[in-house]
Coordinates of C-alpha atoms in Angstrom, one line a residue:
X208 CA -7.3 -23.0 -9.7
X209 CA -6.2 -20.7 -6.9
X210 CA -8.9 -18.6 -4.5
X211 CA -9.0 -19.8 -1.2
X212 CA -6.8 -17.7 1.2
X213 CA -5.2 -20.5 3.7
X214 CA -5.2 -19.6 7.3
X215 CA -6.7 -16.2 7.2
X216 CA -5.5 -14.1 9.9
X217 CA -7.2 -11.2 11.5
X218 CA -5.8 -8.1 9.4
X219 CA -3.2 -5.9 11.1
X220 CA -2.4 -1.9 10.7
X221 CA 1.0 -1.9 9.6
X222 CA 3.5 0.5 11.1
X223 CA 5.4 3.1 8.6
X224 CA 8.5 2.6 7.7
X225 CA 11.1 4.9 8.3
X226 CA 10.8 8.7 7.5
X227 CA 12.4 10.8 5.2
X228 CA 16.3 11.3 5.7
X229 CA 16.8 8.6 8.3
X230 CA 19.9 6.4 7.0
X231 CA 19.9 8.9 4.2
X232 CA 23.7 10.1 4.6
X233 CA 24.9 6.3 4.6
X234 CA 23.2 5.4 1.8
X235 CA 24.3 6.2 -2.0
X236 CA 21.7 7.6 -4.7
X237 CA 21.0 5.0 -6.9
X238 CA 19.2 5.7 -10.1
X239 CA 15.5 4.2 -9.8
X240 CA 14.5 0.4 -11.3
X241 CA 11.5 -1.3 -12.3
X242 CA 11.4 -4.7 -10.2
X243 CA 10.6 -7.8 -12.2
X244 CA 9.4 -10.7 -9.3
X245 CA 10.4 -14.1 -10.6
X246 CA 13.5 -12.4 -12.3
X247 CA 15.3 -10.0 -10.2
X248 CA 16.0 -10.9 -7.2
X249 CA 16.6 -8.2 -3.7
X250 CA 20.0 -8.3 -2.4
X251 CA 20.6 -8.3 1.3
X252 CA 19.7 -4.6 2.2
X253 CA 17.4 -4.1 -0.5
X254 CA 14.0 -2.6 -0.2
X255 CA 11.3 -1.7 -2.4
X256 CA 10.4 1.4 -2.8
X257 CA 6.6 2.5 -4.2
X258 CA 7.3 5.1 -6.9
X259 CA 4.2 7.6 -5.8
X260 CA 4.6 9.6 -9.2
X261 CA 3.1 6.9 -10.8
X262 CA -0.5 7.4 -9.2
X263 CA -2.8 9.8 -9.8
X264 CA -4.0 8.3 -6.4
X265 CA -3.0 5.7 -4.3
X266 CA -5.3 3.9 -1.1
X267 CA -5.2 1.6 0.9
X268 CA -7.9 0.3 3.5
X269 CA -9.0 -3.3 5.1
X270 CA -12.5 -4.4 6.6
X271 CA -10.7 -6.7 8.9
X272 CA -10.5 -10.3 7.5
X273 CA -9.3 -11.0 3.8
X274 CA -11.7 -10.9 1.2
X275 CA -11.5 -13.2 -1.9
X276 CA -14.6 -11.2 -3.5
X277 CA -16.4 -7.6 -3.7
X278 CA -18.1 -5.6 -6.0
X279 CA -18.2 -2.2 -7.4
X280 CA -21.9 -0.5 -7.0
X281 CA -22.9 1.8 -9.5
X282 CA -24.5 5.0 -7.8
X283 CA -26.1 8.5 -8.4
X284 CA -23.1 10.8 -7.9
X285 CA -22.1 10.8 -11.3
X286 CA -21.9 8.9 -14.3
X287 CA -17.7 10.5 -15.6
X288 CA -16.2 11.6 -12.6
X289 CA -12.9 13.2 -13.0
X290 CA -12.5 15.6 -10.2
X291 CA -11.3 14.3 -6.5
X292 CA -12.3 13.8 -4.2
X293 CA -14.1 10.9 -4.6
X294 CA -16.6 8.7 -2.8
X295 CA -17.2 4.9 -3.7
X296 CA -19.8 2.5 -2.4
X297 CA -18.5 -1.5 -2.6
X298 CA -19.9 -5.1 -1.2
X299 CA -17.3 -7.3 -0.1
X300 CA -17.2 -10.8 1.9
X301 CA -15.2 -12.0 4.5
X302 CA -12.9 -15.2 4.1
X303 CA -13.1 -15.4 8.4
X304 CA -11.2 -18.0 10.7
X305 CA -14.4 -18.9 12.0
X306 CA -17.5 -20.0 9.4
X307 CA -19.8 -18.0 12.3
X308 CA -17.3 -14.9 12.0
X309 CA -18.4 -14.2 8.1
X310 CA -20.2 -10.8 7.2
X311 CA -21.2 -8.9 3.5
X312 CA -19.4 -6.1 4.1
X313 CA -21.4 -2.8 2.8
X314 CA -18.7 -0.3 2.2
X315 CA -18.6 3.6 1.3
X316 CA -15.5 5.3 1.3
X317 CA -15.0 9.2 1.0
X318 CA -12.9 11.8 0.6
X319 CA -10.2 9.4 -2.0
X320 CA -7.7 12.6 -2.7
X321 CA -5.6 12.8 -5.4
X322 CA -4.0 15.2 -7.7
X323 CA -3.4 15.2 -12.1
X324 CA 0.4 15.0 -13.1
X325 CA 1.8 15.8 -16.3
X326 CA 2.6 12.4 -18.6
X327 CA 6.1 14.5 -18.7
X328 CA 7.3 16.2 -16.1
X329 CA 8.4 19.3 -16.6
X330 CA 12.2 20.2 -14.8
X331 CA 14.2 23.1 -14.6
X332 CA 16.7 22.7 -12.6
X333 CA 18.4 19.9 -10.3
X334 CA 17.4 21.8 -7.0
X335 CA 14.4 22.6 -8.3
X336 CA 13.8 18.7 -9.0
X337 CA 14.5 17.5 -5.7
X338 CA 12.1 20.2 -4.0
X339 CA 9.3 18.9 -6.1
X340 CA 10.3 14.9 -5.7
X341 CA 10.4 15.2 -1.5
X342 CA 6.9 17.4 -1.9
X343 CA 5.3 14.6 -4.1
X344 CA 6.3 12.1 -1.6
X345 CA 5.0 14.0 1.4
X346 CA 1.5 14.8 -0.4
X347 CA 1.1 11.1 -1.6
X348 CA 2.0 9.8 1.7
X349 CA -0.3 11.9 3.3
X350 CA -3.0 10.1 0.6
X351 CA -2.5 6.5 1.2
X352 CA -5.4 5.9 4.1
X353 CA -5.6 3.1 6.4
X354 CA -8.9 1.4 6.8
X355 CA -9.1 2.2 10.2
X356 CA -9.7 5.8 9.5
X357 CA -13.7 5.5 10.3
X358 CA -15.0 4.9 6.8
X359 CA -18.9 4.1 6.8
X360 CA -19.6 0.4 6.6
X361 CA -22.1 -1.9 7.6
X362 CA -22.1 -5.6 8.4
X363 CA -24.7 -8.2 6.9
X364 CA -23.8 -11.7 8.5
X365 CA -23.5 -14.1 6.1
X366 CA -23.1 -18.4 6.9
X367 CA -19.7 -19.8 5.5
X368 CA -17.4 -18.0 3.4
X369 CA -18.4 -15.6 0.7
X370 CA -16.5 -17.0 -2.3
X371 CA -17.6 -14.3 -5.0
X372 CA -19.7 -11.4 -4.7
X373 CA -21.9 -9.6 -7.4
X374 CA -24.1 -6.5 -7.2
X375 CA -27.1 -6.4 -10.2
X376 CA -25.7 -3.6 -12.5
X377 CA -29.9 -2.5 -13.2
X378 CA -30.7 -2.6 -9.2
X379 CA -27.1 -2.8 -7.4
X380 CA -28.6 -3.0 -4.3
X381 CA -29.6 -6.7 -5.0
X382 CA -26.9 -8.8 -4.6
X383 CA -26.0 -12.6 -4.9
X384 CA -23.2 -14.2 -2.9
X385 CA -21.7 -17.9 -3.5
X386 CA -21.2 -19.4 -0.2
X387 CA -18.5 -22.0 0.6
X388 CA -21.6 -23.9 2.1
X389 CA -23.0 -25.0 -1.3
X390 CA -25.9 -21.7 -1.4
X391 CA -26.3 -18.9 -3.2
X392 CA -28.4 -15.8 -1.2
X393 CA -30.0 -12.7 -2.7
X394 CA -29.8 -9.7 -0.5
X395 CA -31.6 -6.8 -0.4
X396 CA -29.1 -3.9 0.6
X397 CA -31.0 -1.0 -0.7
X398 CA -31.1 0.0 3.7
X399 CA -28.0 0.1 4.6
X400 CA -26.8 2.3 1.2
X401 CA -29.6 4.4 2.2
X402 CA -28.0 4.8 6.1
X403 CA -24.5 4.5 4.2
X404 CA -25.0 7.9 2.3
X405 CA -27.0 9.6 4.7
X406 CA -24.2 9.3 7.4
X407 CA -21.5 11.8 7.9
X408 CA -18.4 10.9 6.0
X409 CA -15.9 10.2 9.4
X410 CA -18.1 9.2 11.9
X411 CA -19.6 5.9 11.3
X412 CA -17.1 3.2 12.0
X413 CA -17.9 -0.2 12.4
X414 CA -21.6 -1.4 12.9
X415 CA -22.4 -4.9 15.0
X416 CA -23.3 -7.0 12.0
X417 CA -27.2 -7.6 11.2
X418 CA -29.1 -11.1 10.7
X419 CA -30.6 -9.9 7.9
X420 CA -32.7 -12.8 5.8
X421 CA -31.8 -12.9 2.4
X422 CA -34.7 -12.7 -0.5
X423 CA -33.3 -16.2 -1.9
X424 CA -31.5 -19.0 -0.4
X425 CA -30.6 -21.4 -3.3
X426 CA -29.1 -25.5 -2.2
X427 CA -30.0 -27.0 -5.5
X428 CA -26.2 -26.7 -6.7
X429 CA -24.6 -30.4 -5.9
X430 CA -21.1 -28.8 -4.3
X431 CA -20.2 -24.8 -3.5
X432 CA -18.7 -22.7 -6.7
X433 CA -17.2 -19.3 -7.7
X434 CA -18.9 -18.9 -11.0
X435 CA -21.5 -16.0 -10.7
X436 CA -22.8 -13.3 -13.3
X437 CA -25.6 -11.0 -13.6
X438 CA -27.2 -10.3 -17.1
X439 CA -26.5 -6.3 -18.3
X440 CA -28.9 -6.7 -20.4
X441 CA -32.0 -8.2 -18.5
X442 CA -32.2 -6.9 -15.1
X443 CA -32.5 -9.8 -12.9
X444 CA -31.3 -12.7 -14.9
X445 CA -28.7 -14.4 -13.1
X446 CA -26.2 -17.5 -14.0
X447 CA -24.7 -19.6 -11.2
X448 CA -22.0 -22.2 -11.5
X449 CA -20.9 -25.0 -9.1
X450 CA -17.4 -27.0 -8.5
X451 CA -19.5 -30.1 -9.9
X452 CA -19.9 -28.3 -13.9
X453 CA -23.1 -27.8 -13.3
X454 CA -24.7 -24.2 -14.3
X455 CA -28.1 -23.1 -13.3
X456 CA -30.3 -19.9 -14.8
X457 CA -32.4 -17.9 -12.2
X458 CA -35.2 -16.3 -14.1
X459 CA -37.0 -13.0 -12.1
X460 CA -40.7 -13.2 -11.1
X461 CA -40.8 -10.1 -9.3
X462 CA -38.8 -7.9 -7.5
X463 CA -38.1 -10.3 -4.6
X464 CA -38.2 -13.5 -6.3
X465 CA -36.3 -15.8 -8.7
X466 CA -37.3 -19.4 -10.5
X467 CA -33.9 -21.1 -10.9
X468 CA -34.3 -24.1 -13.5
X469 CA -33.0 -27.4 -11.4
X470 CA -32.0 -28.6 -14.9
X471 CA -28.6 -27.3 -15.5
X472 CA -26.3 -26.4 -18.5
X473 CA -23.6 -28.9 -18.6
X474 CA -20.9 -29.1 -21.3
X475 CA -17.5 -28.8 -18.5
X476 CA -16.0 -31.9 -17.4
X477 CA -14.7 -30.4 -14.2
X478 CA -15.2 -27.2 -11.7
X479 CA -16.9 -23.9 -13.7
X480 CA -14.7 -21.4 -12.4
X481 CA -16.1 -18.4 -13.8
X482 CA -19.5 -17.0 -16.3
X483 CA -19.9 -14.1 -18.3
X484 CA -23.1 -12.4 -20.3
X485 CA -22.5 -11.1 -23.1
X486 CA -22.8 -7.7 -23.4
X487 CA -25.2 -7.6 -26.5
X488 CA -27.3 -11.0 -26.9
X489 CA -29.6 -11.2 -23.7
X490 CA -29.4 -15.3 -24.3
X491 CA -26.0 -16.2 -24.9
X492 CA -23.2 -16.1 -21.6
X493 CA -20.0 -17.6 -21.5
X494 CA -18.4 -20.3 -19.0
X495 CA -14.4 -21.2 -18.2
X496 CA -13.5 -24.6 -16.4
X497 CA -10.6 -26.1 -14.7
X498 CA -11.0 -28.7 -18.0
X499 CA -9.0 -25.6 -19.9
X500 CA -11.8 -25.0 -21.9
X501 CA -14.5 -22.1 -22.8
X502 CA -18.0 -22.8 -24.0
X503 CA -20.2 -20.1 -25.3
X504 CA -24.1 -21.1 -24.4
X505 CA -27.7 -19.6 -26.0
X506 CA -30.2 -20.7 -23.4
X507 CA -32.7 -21.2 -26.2
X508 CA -31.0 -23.9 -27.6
X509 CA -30.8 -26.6 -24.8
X510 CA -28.6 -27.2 -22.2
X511 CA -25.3 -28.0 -24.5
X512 CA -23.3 -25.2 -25.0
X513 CA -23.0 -23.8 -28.8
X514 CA -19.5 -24.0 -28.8
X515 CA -16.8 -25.0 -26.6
X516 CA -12.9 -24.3 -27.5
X517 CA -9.6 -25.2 -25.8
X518 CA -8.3 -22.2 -24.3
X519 CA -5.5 -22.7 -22.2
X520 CA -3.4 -25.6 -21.2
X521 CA -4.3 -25.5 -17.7
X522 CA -7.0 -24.7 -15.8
X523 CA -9.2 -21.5 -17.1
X524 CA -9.8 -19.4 -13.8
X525 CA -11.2 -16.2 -15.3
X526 CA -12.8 -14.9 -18.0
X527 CA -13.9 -11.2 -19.4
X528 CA -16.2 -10.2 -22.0
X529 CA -15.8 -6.8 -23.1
X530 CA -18.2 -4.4 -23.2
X531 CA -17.2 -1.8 -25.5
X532 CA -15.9 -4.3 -28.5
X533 CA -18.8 -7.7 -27.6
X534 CA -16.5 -9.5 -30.5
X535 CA -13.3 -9.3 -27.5
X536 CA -13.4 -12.0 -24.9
X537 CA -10.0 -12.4 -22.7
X538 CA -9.1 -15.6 -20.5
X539 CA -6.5 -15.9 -17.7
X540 CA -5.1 -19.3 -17.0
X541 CA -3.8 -20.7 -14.1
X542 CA -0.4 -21.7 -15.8
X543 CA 0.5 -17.2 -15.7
X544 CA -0.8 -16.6 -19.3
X545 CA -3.8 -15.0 -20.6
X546 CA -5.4 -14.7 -23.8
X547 CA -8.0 -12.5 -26.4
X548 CA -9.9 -14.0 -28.6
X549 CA -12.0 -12.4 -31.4
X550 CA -15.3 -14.5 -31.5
X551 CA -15.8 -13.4 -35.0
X552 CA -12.7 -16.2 -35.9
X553 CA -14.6 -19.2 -33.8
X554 CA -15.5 -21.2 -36.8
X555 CA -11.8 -20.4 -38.8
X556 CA -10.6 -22.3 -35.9
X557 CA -8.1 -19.9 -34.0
X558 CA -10.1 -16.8 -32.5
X559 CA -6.5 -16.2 -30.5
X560 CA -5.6 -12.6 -31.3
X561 CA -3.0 -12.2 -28.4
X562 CA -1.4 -14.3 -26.0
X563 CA 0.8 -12.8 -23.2
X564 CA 3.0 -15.1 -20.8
X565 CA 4.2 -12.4 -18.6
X566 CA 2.8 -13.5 -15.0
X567 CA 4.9 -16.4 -13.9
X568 CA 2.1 -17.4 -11.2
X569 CA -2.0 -17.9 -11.8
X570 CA -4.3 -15.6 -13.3
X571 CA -6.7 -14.8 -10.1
X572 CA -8.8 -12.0 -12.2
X573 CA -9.1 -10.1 -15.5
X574 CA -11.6 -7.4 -16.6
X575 CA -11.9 -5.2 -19.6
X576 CA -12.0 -1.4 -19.0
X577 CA -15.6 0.1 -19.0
X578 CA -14.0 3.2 -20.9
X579 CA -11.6 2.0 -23.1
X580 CA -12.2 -1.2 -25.3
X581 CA -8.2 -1.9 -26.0
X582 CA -7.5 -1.8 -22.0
X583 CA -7.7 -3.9 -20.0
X584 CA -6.3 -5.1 -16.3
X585 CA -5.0 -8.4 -14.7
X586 CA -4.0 -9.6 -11.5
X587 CA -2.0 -12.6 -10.4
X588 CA -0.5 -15.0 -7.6
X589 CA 2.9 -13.1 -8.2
X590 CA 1.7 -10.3 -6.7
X591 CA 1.3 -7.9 -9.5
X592 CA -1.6 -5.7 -10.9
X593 CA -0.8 -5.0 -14.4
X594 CA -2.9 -3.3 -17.3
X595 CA -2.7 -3.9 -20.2
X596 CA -3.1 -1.8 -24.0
X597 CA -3.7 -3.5 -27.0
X598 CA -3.2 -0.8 -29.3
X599 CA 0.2 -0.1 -28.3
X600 CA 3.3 -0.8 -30.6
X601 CA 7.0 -0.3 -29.8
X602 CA 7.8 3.1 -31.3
X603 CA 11.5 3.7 -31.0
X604 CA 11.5 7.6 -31.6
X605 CA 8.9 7.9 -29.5
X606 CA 10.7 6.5 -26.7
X607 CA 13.6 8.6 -27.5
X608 CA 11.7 11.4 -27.5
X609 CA 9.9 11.0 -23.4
X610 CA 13.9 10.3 -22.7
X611 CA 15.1 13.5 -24.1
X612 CA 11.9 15.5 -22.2
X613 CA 12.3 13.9 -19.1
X614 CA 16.5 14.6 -19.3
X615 CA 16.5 11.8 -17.5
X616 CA 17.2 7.7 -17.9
X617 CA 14.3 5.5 -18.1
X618 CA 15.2 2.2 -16.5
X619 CA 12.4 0.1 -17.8
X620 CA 13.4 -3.6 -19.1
X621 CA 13.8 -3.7 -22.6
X622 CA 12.2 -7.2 -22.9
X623 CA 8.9 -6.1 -21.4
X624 CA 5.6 -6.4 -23.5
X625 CA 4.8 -2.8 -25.4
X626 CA 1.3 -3.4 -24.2
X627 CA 2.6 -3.5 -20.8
X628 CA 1.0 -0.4 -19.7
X629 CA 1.5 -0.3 -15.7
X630 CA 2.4 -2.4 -13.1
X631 CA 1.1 -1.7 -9.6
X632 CA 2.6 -4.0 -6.9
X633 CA 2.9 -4.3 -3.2
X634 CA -0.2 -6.5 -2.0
X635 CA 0.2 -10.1 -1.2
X636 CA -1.9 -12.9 -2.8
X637 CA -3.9 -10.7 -5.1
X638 CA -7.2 -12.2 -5.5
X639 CA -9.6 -9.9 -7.7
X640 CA -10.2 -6.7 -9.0
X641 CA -12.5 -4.4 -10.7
X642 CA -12.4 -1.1 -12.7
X643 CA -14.9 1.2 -11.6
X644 CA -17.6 2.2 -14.2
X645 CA -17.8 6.1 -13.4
X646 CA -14.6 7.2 -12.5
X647 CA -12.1 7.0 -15.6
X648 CA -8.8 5.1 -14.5
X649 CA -9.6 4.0 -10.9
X650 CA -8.9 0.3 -10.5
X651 CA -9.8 -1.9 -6.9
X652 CA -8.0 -4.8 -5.8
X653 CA -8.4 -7.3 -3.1
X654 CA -5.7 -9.4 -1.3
X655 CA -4.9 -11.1 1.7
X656 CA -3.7 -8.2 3.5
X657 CA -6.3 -5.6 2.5
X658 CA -7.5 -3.2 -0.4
X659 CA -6.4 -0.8 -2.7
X660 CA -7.5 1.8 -4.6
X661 CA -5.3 3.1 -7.6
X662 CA -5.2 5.4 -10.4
X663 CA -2.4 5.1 -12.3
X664 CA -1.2 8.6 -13.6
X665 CA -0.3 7.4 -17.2
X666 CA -4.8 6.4 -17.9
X667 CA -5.3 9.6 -19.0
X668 CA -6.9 8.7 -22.3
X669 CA -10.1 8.7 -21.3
X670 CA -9.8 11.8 -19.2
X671 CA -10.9 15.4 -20.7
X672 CA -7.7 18.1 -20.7
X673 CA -6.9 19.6 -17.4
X674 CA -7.0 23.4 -18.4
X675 CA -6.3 24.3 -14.6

């Protein structure tokens, strides 16, 4: 059960490190390696070095404070985009030193550059090679952006901490926040996205935070909680869960108002750390719990949950429910591992259909792609982003074959996972992420010392041929 971020400090523009060339004559070519934390180890001297042909695009932005929570809003621009740049509208809390300091964070960020690379490169010759490597590098550091730039954003405060964040996928301009003071709020953002995409791209900045009242404050949970999902089915209906195992259904009246039954689910013996809907019964959600159990509920049969299994030997901080294949639902533990199970296999006994222990730390997030049902992405407390392909199998001649193409040696470790798609690394104390549901291959992550916005250049799957 990790998720608070100890001690935040105010967040700091980093300088650059060196440029290009400094050093360079002193220092020998070595050929390129992938960096396993928890199993290699950086000699005295050692740096690592971001490999930027490995991104489509690579960003990187902060809103000031860390954030343990955010949300992806779906908007009007598009519902496949594939050509940059792009724009993005997020909601994000603060984790602040002081509880007064706290703001919802309404976010847009523009102009997110980027270019298509070939899966192979192509190479002709050695000079030829280098001329392109050094150009790469220059482009993609001219990419990377620092919050700072002037991205449009506007401030909401919000009292305490905002533990987790969700936008209503029907209306995401109504949100709910779980507040490390026990509440829950609904907010009504639907005026500052309107200023937000009126406004120039560059020339907002930051705005003095508003005391706007929120359409629902909600105390009836007995302790704060993380646990927080919106229904994709029925637009409004909302699931809440506490730190005491107590889960509570919000029900829409109207618009602007919820009835939350004060009789709550309870089937957990200890802290509900996370809920999911499913994505095709409009009754039936699931739940995760530091007792290392899942329960699947129907809120039409009582307050007991219709089955419960023991999922992981530690505590369960995270669970996804995927949206493309309902029967798929993945868990992420705090003990490194995560897990799919096929729900089809519940009453055989073992619904486990894959079981990875490559994180060494926690699990801090997990989600299913929106575009691809074998693919999904993971973060941990080791301070790695991976995704993740189910379909994949070892295929020696295949890998012989990219060797040969690429003339080159691939120094991958032979002992990684074949679903091991990509591994994106460089944040400290990753806390969540989230795919975003119009733009093929663009993941977000949150961590203690900021943002980023990736698209690894390998996700290409879901992307049409580039003819140009």
């Amino acid at each position: 059960m990790v998720r608070s971020i100890k001690n935040p400090k105010k967040a700091k523009r980093k300088a650059k490190g060196s440029k290009k060339g400094e050093g360079s004559s002193s220092v020998p070519s070595l050929p390129t390696k992938v960096w396993q934390p928890g199993v290699d180890k950086l000699e005295e001297g050692e740096e690592l070095q971001c490999d930027p042909s490995a991104y489509n695009s690579l960003h990187a932005f902060h809103i000031g404070w860390p954030c343990l929570s955010f949300d992806v809003l779906h908007d009007s621009l598009g519902l496949v985009r594939t050509e940059f740049p792009h724009t993005v509208y997020c909601v994000a809390g603060t984790q602040a030193e002081k509880a007064s300091w706290n703001t919802i964070e309404i976010l847009k960020i523009s102009n997110i550059s980027g270019k298509r690379r070939e899966l192979v490169p192509s190479k002709s010759t050695a000079n030829d090679t280098d001329a392109e490597s050094d150009s790469s590098d220059s482009d993609e550091e001219d990419e990377v952006q620092d919050g700072e730039s002037g991205a449009p954003v506007r401030k909401v405060v919000h009292e305490g901490c905002v533990n987790r964040i969700r936008a209503m996928p029907q209306n995401p301009h109504i949100c709910a926040s779980w507040a490390d003071t026990g509440h829950v709020q609904l907010w009504d953002f639907s005026s500052h996205l309107n200023a937000l995409a009126e406004s120039p791209t560059h020339t907002l900045g930051a705005s003095v935070p508003s005391n706007q009242t929120p359409l629902v404050k909600y105390g009836g949970h007995r302790d704060e909680g993380y646990a927080i999902d919106w229904s994709p089915l029925v637009s409004g209906r909302l699931v809440t869960g506490d730190c005491k195992n107590c889960i509570h259904l919000w029900e829409p009246i109207s618009g602007t108002t919820w009835n939350v039954d004060a009789n709550p689910f309870v089937g957990h013996t200890a802290s509900v750390e996370d809920l999911q809907w499913s994505p095709t019964e409009p009754h039936v959600f699931a739940s995760c719990s530091v007792d290392g159990n899942i329960a699947i509920w129907d809120t039409r049969l009582g307050k007991s949950p219709a089955a419960s299994i023991k999922a992981h030997k530690a505590d369960v901080n995270v669970i996804s429910w995927n949206r493309l294949a309902s029967c798929m639902l993945s868990s992420g533990s705090d003990d490194g591992t995560f897990s799919i199970r096929d729900l089809r296999l519940l009453k055989d006994g073992d619904s486990v259909v894959a079981h990875f222990e490559y994180h060494k730390h926690p699990i801090t997030s997990i989600e299913w792609s929106p575009h691809e049902a074998s693919t999904l992405a993971v973060s941990s407390s080791d301070n790695q982003l991976t995704i993740w392909d189910l379909s994949l199998e070892r295929d020696e001649e295949e890998e012989a074959e990219f060797k040969a193409k690429t003339r080159e040696q691939v120094n991958a470790p032979v002992d990684l996972p074949p679903q091991l798609l990509f591994v994106h690394q460089g944040q400290k104390d990753l806390k969540e992420l989230h795919w975003h549901s119009q733009i093929p291959g663009m993941v977000i992550s949150t961590a203690a010392d900021g943002f980023n916005i990736l698209m690894p250049s390998n996700i290409e799957n879901a992307l049409p041929a580039n003819d140009t």
